[in-house]
Coordinates of C-alpha atoms and ligand atoms in Angstrom, one line a residue:
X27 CA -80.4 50.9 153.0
X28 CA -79.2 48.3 150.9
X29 CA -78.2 48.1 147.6
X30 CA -80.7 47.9 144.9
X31 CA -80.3 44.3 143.3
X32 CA -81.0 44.3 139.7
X33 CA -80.7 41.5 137.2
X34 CA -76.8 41.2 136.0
X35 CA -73.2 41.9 136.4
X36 CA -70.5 42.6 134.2
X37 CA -68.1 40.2 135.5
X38 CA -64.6 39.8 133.3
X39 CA -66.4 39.9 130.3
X40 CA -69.4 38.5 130.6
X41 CA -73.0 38.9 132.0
X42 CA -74.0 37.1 135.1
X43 CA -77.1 37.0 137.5
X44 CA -77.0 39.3 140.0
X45 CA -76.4 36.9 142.9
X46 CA -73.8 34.6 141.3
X47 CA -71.3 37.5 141.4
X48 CA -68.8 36.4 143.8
X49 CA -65.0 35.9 144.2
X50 CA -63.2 33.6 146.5
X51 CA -62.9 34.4 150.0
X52 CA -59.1 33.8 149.5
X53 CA -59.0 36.3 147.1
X54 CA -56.1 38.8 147.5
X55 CA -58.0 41.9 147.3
X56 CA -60.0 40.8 150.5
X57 CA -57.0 40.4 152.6
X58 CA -55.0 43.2 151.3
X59 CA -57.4 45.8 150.2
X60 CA -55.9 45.8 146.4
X61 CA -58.5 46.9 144.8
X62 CA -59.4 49.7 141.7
X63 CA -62.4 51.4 141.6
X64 CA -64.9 54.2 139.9
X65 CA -68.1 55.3 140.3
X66 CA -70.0 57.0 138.2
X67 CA -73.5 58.4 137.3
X68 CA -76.5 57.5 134.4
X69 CA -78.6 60.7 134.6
X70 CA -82.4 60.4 133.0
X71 CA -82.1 63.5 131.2
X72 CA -84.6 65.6 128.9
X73 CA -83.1 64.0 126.1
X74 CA -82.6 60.3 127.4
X75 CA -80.1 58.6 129.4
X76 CA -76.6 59.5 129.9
X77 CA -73.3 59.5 131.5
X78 CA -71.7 61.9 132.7
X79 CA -68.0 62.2 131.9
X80 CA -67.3 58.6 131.3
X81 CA -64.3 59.0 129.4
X82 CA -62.4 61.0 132.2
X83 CA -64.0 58.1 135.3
X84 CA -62.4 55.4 132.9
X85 CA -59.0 57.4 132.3
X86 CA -58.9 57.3 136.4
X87 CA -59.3 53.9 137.0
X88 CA -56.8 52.6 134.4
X89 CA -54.4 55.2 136.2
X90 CA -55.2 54.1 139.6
X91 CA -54.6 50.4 138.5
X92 CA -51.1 51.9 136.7
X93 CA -49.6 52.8 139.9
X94 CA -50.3 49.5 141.2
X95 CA -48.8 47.9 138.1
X96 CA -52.0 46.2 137.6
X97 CA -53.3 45.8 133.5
X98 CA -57.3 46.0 133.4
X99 CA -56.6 43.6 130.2
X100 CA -59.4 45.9 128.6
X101 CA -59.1 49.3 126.9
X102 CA -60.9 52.7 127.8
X103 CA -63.3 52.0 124.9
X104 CA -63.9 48.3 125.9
X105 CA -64.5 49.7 129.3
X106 CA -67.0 52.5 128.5
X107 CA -68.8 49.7 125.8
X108 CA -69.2 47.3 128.5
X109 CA -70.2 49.9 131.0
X110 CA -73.0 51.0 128.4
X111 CA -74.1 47.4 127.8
X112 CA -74.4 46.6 131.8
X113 CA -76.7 49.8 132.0
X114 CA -79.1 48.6 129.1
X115 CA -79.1 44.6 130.2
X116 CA -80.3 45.9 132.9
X117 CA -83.0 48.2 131.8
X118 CA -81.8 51.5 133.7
X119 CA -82.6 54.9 133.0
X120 CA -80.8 56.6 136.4
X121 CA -77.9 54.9 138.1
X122 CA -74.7 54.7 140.0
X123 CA -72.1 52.3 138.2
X124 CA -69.4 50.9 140.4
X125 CA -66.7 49.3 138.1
X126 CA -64.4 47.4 140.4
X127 CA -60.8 45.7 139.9
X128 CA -58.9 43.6 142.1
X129 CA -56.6 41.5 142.7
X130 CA -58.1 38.2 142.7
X131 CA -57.3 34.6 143.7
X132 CA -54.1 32.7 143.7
X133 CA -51.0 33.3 146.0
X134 CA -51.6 34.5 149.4
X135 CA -49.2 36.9 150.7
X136 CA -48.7 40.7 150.2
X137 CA -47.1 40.7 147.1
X138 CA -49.7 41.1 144.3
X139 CA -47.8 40.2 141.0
X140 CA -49.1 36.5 140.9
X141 CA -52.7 37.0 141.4
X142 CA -54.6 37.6 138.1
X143 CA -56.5 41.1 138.2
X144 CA -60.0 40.8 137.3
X145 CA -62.6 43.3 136.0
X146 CA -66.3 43.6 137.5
X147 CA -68.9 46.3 136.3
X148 CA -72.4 46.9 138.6
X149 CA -74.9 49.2 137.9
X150 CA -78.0 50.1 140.2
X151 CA -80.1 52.9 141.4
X152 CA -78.7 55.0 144.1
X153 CA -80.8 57.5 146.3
X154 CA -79.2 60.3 148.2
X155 CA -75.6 59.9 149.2
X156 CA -75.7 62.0 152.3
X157 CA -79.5 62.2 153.3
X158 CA -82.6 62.8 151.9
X159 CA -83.0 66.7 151.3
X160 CA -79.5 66.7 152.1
X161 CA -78.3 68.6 148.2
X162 CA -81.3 70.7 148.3
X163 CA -81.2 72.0 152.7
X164 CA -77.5 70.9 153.4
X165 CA -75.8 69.1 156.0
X166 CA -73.9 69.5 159.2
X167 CA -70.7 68.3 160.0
X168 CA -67.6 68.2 161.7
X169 CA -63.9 68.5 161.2
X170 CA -62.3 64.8 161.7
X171 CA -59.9 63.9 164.3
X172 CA -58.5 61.4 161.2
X173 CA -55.9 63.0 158.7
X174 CA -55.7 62.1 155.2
X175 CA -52.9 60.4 154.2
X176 CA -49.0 62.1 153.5
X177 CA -47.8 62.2 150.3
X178 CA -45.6 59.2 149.1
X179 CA -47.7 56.8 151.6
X180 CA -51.1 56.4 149.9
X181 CA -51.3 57.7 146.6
X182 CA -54.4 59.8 147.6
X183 CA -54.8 60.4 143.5
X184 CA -55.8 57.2 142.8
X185 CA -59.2 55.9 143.7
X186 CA -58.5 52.7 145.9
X187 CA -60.1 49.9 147.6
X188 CA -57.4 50.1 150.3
X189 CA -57.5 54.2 150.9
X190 CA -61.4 53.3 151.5
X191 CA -60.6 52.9 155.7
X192 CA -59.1 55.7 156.5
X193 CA -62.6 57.3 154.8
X194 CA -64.5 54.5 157.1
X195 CA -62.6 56.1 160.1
X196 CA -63.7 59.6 159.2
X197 CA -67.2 58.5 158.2
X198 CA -68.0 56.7 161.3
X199 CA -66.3 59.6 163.5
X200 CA -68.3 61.9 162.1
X201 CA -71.8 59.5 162.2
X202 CA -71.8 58.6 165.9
X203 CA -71.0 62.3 167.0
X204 CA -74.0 63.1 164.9
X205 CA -73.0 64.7 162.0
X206 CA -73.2 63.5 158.3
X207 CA -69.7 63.6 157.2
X208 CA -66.2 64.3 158.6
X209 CA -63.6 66.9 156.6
X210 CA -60.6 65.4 157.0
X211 CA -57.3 67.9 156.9
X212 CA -54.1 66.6 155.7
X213 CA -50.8 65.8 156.9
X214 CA -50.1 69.7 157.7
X215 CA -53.2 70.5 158.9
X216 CA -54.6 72.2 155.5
X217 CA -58.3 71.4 154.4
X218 CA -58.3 67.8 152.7
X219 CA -62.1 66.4 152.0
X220 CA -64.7 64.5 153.1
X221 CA -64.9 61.0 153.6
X222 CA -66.2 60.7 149.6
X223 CA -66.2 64.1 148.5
X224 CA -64.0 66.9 148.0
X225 CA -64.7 70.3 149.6
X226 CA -65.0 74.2 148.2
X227 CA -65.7 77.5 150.1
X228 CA -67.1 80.7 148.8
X229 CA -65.4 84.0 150.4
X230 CA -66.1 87.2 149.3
X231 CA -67.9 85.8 145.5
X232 CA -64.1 83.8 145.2
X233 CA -64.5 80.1 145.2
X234 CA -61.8 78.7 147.0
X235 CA -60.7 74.3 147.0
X236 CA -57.8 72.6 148.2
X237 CA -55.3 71.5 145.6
X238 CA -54.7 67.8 145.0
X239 CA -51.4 68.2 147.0
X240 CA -53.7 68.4 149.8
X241 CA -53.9 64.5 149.7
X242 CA -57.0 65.0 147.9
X243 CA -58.8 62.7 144.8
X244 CA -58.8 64.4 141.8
X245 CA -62.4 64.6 141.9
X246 CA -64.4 65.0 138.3
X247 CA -67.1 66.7 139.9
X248 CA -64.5 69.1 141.4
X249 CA -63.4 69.8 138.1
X250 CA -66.5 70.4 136.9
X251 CA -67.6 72.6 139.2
X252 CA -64.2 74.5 139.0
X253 CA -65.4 74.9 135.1
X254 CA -69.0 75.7 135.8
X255 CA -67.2 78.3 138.1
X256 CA -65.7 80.3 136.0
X257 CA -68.1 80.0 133.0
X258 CA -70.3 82.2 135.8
X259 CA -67.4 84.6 135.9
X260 CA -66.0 83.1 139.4
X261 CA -62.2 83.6 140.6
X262 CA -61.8 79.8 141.3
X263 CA -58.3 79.2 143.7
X264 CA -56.7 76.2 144.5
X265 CA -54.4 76.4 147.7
X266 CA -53.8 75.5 151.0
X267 CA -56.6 76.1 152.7
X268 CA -56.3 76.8 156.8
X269 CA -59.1 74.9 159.3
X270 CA -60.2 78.2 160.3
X271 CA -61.3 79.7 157.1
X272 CA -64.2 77.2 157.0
X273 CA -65.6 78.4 159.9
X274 CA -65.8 82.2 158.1
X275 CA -66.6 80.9 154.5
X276 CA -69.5 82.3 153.7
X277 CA -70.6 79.0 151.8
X278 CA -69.0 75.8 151.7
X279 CA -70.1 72.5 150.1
X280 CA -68.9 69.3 148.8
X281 CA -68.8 67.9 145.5
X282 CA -68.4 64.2 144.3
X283 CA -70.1 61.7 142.0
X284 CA -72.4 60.6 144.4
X285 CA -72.8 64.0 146.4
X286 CA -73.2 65.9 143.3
X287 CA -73.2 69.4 144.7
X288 CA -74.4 69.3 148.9
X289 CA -74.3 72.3 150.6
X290 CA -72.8 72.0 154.2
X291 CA -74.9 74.1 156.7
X292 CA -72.6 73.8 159.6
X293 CA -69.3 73.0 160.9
X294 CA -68.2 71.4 164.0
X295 CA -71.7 73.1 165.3
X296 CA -70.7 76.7 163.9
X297 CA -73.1 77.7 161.4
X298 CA -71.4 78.8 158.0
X299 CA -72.5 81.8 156.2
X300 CA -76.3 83.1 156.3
X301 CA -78.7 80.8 154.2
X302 CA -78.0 77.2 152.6
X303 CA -77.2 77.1 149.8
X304 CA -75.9 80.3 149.8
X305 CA -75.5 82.2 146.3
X306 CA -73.0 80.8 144.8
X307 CA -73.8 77.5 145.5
X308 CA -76.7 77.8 144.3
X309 CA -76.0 79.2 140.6
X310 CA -73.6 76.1 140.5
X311 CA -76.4 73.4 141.3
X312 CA -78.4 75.1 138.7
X313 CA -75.6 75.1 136.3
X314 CA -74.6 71.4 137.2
X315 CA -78.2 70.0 137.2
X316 CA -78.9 71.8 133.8
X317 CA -76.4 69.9 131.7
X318 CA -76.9 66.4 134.0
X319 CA -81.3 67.0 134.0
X320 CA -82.0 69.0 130.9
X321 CA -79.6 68.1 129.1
X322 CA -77.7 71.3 128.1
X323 CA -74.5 69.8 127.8
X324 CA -73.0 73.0 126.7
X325 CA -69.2 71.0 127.1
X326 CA -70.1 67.7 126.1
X327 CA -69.7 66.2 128.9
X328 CA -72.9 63.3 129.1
X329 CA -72.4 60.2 126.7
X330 CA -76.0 59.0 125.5
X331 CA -76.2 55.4 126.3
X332 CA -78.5 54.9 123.1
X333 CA -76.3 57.1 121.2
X334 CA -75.9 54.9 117.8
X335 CA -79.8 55.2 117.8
X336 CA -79.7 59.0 118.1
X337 CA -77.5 59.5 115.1
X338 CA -80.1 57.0 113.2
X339 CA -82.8 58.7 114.4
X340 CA -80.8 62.3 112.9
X341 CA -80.6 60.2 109.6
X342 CA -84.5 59.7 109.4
X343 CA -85.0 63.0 110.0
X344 CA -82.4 64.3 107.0
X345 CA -83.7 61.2 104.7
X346 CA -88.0 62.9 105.8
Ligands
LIG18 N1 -62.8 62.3 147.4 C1 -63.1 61.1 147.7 C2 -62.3 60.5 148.8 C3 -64.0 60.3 147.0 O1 -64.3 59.1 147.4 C4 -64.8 60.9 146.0 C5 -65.8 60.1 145.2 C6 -64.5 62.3 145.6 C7 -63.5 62.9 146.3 C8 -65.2 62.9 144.5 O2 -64.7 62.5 143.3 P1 -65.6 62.4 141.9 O3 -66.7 61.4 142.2 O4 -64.7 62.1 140.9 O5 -66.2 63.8 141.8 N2 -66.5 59.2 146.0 C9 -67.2 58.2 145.3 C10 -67.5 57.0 146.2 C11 -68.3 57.2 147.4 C12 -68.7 55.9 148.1 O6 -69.2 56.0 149.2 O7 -68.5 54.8 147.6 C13 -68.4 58.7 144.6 O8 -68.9 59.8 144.9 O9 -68.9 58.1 143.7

């Protein structure tokens, strides 16, 4: 499936068509993976389009550049403006964003510090990330032959380009042996994540997730969910989590921007728990997809992308 064109891209601060966004094939980022990227999601809700937790997507990406010494040359405002503006130049009510970057062209060798960074922005619509029915009946798949990276080799933290093949390596495993996705473990054989996503399991009504010292992204769905959680009165753990204890979980799923909340139904061909979703799951798709659909932001996590006109619109009401 490709990608959905639509009309422009926010490329290094301007718009340009679609098709005219390119970068040089010398460009370091193609020959040395050195990239930064985020990707977010435009919900349609109840009470019009929104973002959900901008502010914390752009935090990361500024961070993952920092540890690469790379500037963005833009603030976290000017990013979340100009990720707003590529949204409504482009008319769309739902969508993926993928701000992206990179180290572009100039020298050619593996140091980075003479090529100019430059800054890309690209909204469009995105269908689902793991298979059609695949958050509402869940998915099968298999632990990965591939580890995750050990610490102080890739910064698993930051959301890179570069980290993006050892995710290709789990992704295709995991595809041509039939299943949807791979869980990757990491260097000591404790649960990582997926390919995109990070992983939870339900024992006993306790919610349990690998802590990012498990050479896992600091996912912002995982946080939310870890929130949403314990709002419903959930004991949420983060720890090592052995291989084995996914196999007697009574629920496990996966949570990520694009993934949103998708129950896994198996693993490695062993069926986990009794129904999918299970319970618990459940109450936290309900809870996620009432702040992201209906809009009951009860946190404040969504950012209206036509919120200047919402506050006029509150004026006109006051001034009736
Ligand atoms: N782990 C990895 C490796 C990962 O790529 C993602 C997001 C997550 C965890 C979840 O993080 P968050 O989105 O902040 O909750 N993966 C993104 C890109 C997937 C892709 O195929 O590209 C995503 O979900 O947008």
């Amino acid at each position: 499936m490709a990608v959905k064109k639509v009309e422009k891209i926010w490329m290094n601060g301007k718009f340009v068509s679609w098709d005219e966004a390119k970068i040089h094939v010398l460009s370091h980022v193609i020959h040395y993976g050195s990239s930064f990227f985020e990707g977010i999601r435009c919900y349609k809700t109840k009470n019009g389009s929104a973002i959900f937790r901008l502010d914390e997507h752009v935090k990361r990406f500024i961070f993952s550049a920092k540890v690469f010494r790379a500037d963005l040359h833009y603030t976290n405002d000017e990013i979340c403006d100009a990720i707003i503006e590529t949204i409504k130049v482009n008319d769309l009510e739902a969508c993926y964003i993928r701000p992206i970057a990179y180290r572009a062209y100039d020298d050619l060798n593996v140091n980075p510090l003479n090529n100019p960074v430059e800054l890309t922005i690209a909204a469009y619509e995105w269908g689902s990330y793991l298979g059609k029915g695949a958050v509402e009946g869940g998915i099968d798949v298999c632990v990965s032959s591939w580890r995750r990276s050990a610490p102080d080799t890739t910064p698993t933290m930051t959301k890179i380009g570069g980290a993006y093949m050892n995710s290709q390596l789990i992704k295709m495993e995991a595809l041509v042996n039939g299943y949807s996705e791979g869980i990757a473990l990491d260097v000591n054989g404790h649960v990582g994540e997926g390919s995109g996503e990070n992983i939870f399991l339900v024992q006993d009504n306790t919610v349990y997730t690998p802590g990012v010292y498990n050479a896992v992204l600091a996912g912002i769905t995982r946080k939310s969910v870890i929130q949403l959680a314990k709002d419903l009165g959930y004991e949420v753990i983060e720890t090592n989590i052995m291989r084995e204890m996914l196999y007697l979980a009574d629920e496990v799923f996966f949570t990520g921007t694009a993934a949103e909340i998708t129950p896994i139904r198996s693993i490695d061909k062993l069926l986990v728990g009794k129904v999918t979703p299970g319970k618990v799951t459940k109450e936290l798709q309900l809870a996620f997809f009432d702040i992201v659909k209906e809009g009951n932001d009860k946190h404040g996590w969504l950012r209206y992308i036509d919120g200047d006109k919402k506050i006029l619109s509150l004026e006109n009401i006051k001034a009736r």
